[in-house]
Backbone as ProteinMPNN parsed JSONL, in Angstrom:
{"seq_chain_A": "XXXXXXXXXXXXXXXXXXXXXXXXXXXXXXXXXXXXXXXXXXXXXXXXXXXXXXXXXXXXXXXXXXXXXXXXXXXXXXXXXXXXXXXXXXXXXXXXXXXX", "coords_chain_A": {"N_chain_A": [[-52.612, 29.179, -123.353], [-54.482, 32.106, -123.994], [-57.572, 32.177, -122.923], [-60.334, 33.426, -124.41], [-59.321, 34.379, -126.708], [-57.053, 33.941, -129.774], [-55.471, 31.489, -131.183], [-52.639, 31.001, -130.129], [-50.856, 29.241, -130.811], [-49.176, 28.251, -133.159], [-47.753, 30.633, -134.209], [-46.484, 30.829, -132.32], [-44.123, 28.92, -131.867], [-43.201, 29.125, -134.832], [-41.738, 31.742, -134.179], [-40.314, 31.055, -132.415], [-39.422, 31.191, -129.451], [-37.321, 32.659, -126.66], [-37.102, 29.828, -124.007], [-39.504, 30.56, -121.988], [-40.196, 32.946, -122.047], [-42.958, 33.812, -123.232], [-45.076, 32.728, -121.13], [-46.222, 34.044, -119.199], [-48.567, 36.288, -120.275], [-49.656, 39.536, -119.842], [-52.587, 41.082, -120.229], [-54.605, 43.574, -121.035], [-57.115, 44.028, -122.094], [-59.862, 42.069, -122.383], [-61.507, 41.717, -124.109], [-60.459, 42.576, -126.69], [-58.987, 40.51, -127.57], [-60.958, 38.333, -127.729], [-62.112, 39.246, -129.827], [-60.31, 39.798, -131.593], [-59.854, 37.085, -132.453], [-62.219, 36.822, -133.334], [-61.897, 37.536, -136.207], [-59.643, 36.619, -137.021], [-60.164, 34.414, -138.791], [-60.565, 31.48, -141.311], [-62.983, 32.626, -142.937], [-62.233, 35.284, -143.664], [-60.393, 35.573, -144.779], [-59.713, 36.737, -147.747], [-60.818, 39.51, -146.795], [-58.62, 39.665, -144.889], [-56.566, 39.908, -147.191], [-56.849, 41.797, -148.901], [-56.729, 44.267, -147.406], [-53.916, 44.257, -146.546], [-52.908, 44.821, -148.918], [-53.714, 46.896, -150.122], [-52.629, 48.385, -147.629], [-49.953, 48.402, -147.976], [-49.637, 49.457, -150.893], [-51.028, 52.037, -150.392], [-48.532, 52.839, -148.627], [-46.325, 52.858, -150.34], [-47.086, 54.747, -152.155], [-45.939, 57.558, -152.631], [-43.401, 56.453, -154.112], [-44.611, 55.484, -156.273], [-45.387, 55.414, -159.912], [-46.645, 58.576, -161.168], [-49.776, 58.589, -161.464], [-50.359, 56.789, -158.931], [-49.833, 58.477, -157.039], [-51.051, 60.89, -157.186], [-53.613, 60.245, -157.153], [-53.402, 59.186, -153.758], [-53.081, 61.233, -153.105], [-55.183, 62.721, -153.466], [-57.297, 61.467, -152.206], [-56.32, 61.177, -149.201], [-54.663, 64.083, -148.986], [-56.441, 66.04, -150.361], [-59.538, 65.287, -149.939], [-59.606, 64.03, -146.858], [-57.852, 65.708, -145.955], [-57.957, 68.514, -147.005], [-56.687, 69.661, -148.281], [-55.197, 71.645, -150.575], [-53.66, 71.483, -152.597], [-50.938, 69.48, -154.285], [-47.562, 69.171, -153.144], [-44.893, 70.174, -155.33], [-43.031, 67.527, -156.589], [-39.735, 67.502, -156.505], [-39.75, 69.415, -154.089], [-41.209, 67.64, -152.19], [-38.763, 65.32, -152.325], [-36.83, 66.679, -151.292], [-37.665, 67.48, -148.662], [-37.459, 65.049, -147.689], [-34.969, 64.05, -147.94], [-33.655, 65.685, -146.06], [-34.953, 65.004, -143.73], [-36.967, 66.076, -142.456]], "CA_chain_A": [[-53.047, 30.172, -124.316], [-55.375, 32.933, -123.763], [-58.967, 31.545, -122.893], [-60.883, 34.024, -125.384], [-58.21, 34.679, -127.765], [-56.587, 33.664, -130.89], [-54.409, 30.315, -130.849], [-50.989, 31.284, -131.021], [-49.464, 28.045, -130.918], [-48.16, 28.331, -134.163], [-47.435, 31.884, -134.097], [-45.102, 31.173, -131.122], [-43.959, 27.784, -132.638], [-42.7, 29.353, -135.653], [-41.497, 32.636, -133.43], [-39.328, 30.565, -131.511], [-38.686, 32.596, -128.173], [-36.331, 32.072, -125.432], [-37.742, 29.82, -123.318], [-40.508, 31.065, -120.815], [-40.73, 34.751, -122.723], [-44.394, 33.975, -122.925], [-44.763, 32.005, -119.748], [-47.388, 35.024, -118.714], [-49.295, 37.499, -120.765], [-50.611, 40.421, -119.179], [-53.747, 41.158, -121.452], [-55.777, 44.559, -120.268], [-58.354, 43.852, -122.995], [-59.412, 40.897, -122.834], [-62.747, 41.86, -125.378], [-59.765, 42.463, -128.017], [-58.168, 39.492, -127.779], [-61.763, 37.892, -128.276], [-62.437, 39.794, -130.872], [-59.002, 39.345, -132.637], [-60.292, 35.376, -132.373], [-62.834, 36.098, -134.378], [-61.283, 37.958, -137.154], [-58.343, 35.579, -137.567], [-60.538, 33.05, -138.916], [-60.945, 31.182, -142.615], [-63.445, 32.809, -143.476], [-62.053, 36.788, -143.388], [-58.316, 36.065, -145.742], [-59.921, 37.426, -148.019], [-60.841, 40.489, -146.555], [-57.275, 40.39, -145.06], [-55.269, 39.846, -148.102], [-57.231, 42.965, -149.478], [-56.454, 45.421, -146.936], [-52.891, 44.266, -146.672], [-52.679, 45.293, -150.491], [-53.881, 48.442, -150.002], [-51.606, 49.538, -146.996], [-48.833, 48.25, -149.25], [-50.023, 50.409, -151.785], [-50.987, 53.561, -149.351], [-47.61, 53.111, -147.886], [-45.776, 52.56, -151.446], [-47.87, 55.502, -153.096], [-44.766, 58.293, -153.084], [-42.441, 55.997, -154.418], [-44.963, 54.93, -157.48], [-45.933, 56.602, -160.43], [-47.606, 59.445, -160.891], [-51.108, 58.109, -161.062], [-50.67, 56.736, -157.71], [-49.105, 59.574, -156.066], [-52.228, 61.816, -157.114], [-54.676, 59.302, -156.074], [-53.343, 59.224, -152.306], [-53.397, 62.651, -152.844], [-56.602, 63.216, -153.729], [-58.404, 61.37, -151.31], [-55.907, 61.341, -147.947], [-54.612, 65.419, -148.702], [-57.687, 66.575, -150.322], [-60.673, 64.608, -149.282], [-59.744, 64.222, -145.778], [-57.134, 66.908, -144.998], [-58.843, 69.325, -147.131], [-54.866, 69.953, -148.605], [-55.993, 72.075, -151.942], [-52.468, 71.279, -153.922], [-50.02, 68.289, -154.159], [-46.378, 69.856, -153.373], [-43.588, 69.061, -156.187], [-42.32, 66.463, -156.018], [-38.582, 67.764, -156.07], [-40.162, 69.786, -152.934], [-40.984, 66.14, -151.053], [-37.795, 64.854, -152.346], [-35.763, 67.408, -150.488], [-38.137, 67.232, -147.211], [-37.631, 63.599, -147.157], [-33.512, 63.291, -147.458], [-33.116, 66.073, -145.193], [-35.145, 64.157, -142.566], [-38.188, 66.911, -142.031]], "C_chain_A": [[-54.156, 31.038, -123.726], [-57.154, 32.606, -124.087], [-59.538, 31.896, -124.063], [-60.149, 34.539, -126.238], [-57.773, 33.804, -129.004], [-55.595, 32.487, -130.777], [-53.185, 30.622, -131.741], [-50.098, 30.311, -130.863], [-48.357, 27.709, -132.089], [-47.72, 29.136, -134.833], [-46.308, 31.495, -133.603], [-44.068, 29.661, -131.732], [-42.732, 28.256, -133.767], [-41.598, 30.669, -135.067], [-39.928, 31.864, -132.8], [-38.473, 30.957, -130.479], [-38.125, 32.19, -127.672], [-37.851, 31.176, -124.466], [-37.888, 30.58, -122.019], [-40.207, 32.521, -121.428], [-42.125, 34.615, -122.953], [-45.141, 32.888, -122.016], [-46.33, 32.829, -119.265], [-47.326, 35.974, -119.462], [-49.747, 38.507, -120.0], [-51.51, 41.018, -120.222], [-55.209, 42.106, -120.478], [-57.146, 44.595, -120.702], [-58.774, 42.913, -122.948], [-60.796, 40.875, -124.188], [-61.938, 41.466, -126.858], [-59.595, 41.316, -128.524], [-59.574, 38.696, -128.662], [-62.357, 38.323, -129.815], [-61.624, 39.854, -131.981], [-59.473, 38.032, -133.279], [-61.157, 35.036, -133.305], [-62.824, 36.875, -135.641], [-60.073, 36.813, -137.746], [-58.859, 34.734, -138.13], [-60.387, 32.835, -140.919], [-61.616, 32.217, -143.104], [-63.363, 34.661, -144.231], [-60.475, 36.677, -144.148], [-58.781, 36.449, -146.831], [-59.806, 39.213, -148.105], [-59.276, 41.339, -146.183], [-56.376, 40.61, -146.177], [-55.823, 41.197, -148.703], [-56.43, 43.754, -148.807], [-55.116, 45.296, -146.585], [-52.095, 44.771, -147.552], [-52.853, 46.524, -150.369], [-52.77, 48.758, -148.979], [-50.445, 49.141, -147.534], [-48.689, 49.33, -149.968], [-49.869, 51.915, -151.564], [-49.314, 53.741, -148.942], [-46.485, 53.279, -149.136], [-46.122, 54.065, -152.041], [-46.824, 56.414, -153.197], [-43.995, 58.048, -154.391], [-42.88, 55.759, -156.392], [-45.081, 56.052, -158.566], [-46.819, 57.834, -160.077], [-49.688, 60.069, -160.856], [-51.584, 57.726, -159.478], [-50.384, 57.536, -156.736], [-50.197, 60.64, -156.358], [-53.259, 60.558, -156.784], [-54.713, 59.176, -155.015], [-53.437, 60.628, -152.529], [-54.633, 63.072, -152.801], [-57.445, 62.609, -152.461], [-57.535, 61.524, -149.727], [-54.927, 63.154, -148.067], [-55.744, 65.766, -149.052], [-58.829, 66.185, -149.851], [-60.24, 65.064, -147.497], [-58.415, 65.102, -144.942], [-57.416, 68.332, -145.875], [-57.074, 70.516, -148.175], [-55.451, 70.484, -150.176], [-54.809, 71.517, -152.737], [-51.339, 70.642, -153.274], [-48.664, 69.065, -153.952], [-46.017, 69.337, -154.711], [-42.947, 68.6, -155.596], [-40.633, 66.787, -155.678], [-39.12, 68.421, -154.305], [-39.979, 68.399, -151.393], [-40.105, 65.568, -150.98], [-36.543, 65.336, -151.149], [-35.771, 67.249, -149.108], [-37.241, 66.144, -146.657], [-35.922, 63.422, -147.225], [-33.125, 64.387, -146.887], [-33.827, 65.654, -143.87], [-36.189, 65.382, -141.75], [-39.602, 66.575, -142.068]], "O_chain_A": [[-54.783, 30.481, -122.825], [-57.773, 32.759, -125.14], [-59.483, 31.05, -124.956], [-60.667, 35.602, -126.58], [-58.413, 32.755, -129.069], [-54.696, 32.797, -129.995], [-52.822, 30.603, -132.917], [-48.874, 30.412, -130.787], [-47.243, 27.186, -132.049], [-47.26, 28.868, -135.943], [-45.229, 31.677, -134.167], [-42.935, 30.075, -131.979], [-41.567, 27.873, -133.655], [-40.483, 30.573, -135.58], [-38.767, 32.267, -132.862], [-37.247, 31.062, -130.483], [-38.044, 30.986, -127.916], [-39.007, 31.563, -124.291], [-37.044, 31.048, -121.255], [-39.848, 33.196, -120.463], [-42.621, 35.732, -122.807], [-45.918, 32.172, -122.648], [-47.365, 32.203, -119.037], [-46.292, 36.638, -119.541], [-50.557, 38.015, -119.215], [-50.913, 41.49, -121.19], [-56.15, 41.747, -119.771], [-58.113, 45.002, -120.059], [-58.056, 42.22, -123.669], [-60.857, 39.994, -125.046], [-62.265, 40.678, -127.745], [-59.921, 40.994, -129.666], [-59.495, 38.448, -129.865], [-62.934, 37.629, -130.653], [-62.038, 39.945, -133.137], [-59.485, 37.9, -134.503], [-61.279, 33.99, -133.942], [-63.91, 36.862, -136.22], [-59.905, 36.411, -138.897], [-58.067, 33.795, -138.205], [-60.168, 33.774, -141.683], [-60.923, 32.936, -143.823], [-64.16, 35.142, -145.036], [-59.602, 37.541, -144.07], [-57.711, 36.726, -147.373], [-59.188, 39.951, -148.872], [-58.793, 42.418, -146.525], [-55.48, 41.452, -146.103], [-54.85, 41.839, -149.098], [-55.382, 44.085, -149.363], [-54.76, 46.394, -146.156], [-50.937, 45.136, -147.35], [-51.891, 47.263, -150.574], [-51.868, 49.453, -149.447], [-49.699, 50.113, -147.415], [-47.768, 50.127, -149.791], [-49.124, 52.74, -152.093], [-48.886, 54.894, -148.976], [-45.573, 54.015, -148.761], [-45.095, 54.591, -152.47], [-46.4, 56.16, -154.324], [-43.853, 58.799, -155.357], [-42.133, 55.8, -157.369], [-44.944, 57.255, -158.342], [-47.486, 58.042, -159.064], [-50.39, 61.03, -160.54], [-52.612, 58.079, -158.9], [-50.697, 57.272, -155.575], [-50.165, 61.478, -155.458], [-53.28, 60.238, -155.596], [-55.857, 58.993, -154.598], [-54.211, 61.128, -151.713], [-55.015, 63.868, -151.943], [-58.198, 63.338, -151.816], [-58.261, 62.104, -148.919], [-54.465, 63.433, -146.96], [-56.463, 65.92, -148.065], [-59.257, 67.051, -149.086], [-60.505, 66.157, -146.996], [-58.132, 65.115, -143.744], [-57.018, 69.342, -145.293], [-56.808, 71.688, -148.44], [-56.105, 69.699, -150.862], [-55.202, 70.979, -153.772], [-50.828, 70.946, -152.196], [-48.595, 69.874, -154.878], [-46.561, 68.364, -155.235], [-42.367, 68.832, -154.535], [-40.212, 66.338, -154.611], [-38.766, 67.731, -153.349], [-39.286, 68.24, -150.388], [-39.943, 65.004, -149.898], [-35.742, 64.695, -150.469], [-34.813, 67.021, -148.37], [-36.537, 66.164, -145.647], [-35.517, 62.544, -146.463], [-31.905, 64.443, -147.043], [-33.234, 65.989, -142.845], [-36.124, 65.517, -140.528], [-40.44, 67.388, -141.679]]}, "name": "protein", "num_of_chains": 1, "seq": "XXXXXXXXXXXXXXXXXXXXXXXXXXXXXXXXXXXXXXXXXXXXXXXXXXXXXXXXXXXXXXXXXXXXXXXXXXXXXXXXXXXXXXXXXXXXXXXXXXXX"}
């Protein structure tokens, strides 16, 4: 396993690769990895199960009502793309099943 890293024994365990597909890592970071190590822990599922919910959510937000579809609007077009007005929605509908 990767000295300063995250124990993926039961990552790979459950994974179940061909054997020797992780035989050798090549790992350019190795800060990340350490730093992955200490995020993965007890004490931070919390924090993850939050922000998992949200990009759920963020990634969901089209599809939902129309409370949540002006709420991503408001803060990821207006707030930080500065986007003054939400298209209609027939508009995004059309974008999106002609594949634009």
């Amino acid at each position: 396993m990767l000295p300063q890293g995250p124990d993926l024994r039961r990552w790979l365990a459950t994974l179940d690769p061909p054997a020797g597909a992780f035989d050798e890592i090549v790992l350019r970071q190795p800060s990340f990895s350490a730093g992955l190590a200490s995020l993965l822990t007890s004490e931070h599922v919390l924090a993850w199960r939050d922000w998992l919910c949200w990009r759920i959510i963020h990634s969901a937000a089209r599809y939902l009502s129309e409370a949540f579809v002006q709420e991503d609007f408001d803060f990821y077009g207006r707030i930080l793309s500065g986007t003054p007005q939400l298209r209609e929605r027939w508009s995004g509908v059309s974008r999106w099943s002609s594949g634009r």
